[in-house]
PDB file of C-alpha atoms in Angstrom:
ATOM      1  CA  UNK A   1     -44.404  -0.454  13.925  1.00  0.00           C
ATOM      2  CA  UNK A   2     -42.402  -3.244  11.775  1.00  0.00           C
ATOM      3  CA  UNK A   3     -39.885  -4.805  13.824  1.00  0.00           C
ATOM      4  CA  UNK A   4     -36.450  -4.484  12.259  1.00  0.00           C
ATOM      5  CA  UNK A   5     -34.476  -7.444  12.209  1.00  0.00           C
ATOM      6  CA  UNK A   6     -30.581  -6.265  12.744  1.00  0.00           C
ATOM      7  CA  UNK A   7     -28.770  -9.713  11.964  1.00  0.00           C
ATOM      8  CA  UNK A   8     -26.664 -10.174   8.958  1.00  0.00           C
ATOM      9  CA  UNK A   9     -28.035 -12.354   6.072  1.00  0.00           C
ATOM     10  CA  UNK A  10     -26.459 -15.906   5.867  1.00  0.00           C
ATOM     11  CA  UNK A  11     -25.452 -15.046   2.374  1.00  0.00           C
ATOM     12  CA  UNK A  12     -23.404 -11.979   3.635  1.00  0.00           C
ATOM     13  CA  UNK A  13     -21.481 -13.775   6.093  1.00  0.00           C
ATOM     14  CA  UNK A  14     -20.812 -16.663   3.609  1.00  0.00           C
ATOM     15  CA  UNK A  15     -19.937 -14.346   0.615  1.00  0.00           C
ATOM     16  CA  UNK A  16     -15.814 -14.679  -0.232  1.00  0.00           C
ATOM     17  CA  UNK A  17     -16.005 -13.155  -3.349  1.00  0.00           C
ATOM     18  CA  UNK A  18     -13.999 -10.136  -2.611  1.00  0.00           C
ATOM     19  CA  UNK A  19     -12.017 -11.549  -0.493  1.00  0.00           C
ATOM     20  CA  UNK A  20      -8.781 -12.476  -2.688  1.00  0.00           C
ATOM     21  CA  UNK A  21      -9.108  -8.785  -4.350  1.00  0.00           C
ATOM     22  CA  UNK A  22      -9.144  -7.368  -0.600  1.00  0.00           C
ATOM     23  CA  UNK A  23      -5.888  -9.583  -0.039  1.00  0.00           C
ATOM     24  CA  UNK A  24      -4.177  -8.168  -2.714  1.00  0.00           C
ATOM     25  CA  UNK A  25      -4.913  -4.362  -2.050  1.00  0.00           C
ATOM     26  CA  UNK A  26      -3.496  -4.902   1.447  1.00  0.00           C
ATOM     27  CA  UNK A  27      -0.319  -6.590   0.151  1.00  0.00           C
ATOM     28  CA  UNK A  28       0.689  -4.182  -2.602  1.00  0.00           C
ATOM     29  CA  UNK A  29      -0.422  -1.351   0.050  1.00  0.00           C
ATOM     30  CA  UNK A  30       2.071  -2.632   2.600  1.00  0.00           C
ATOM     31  CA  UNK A  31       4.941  -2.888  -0.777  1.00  0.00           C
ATOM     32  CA  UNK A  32       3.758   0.969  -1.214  1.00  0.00           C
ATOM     33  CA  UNK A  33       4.847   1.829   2.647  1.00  0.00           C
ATOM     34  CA  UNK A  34       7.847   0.061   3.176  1.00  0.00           C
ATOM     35  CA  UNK A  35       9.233   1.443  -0.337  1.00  0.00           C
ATOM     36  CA  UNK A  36       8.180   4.986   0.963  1.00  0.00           C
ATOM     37  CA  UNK A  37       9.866   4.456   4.447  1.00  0.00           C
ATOM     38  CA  UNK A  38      13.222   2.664   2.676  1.00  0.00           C
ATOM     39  CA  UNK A  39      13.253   6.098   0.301  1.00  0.00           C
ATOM     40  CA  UNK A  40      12.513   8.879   2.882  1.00  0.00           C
ATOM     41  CA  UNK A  41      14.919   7.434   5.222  1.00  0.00           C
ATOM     42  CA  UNK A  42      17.681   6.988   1.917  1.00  0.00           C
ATOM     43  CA  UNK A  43      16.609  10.526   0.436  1.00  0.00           C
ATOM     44  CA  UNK A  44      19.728  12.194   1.295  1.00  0.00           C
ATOM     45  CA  UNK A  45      21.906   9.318   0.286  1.00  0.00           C
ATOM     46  CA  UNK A  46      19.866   9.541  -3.230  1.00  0.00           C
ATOM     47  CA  UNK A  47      20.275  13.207  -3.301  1.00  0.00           C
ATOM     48  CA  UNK A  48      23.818  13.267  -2.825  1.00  0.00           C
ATOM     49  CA  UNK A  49      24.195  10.429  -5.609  1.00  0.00           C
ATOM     50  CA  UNK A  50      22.436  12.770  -7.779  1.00  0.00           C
ATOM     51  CA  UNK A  51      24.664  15.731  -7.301  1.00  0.00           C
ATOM     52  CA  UNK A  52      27.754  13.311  -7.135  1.00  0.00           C
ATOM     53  CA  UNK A  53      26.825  11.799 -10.852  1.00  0.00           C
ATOM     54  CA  UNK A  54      26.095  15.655 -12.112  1.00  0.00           C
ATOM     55  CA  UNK A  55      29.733  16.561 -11.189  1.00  0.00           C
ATOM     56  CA  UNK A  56      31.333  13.370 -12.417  1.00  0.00           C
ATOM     57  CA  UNK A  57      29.534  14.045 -15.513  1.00  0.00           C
ATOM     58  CA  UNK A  58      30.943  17.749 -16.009  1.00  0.00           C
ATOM     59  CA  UNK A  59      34.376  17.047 -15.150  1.00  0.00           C
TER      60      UNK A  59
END
């Protein structure tokens, strides 16, 4: 049998090509949650704006 050699290749380890894409997913992914959290905790404030504007609108 072949032995198998498990270590990574230098040129993996030293490859940072990716690596200012991978930043950027990760910072306009945490944007994404903290907008989500700021509207699901303000969704009844938004709703009742909604309704509030509707009934301004009519009268």
């Amino acid at each position: 049998m072949k032995n198998i050699d498990l270590k990574f290749p230098n040129s993996f380890i030293k490859d940072n090509k990716g690596q200012g894409a991978v930043e950027l997913i990760l910072i306009i992914g945490g944007i994404i949650v903290i907008i989500l959290l700021v509207v699901s905790m303000y969704k009844s404030y938004l709703v009742d704006l909604g309704s509030e504007i509707d009934s301004n609108e009519i009268n």
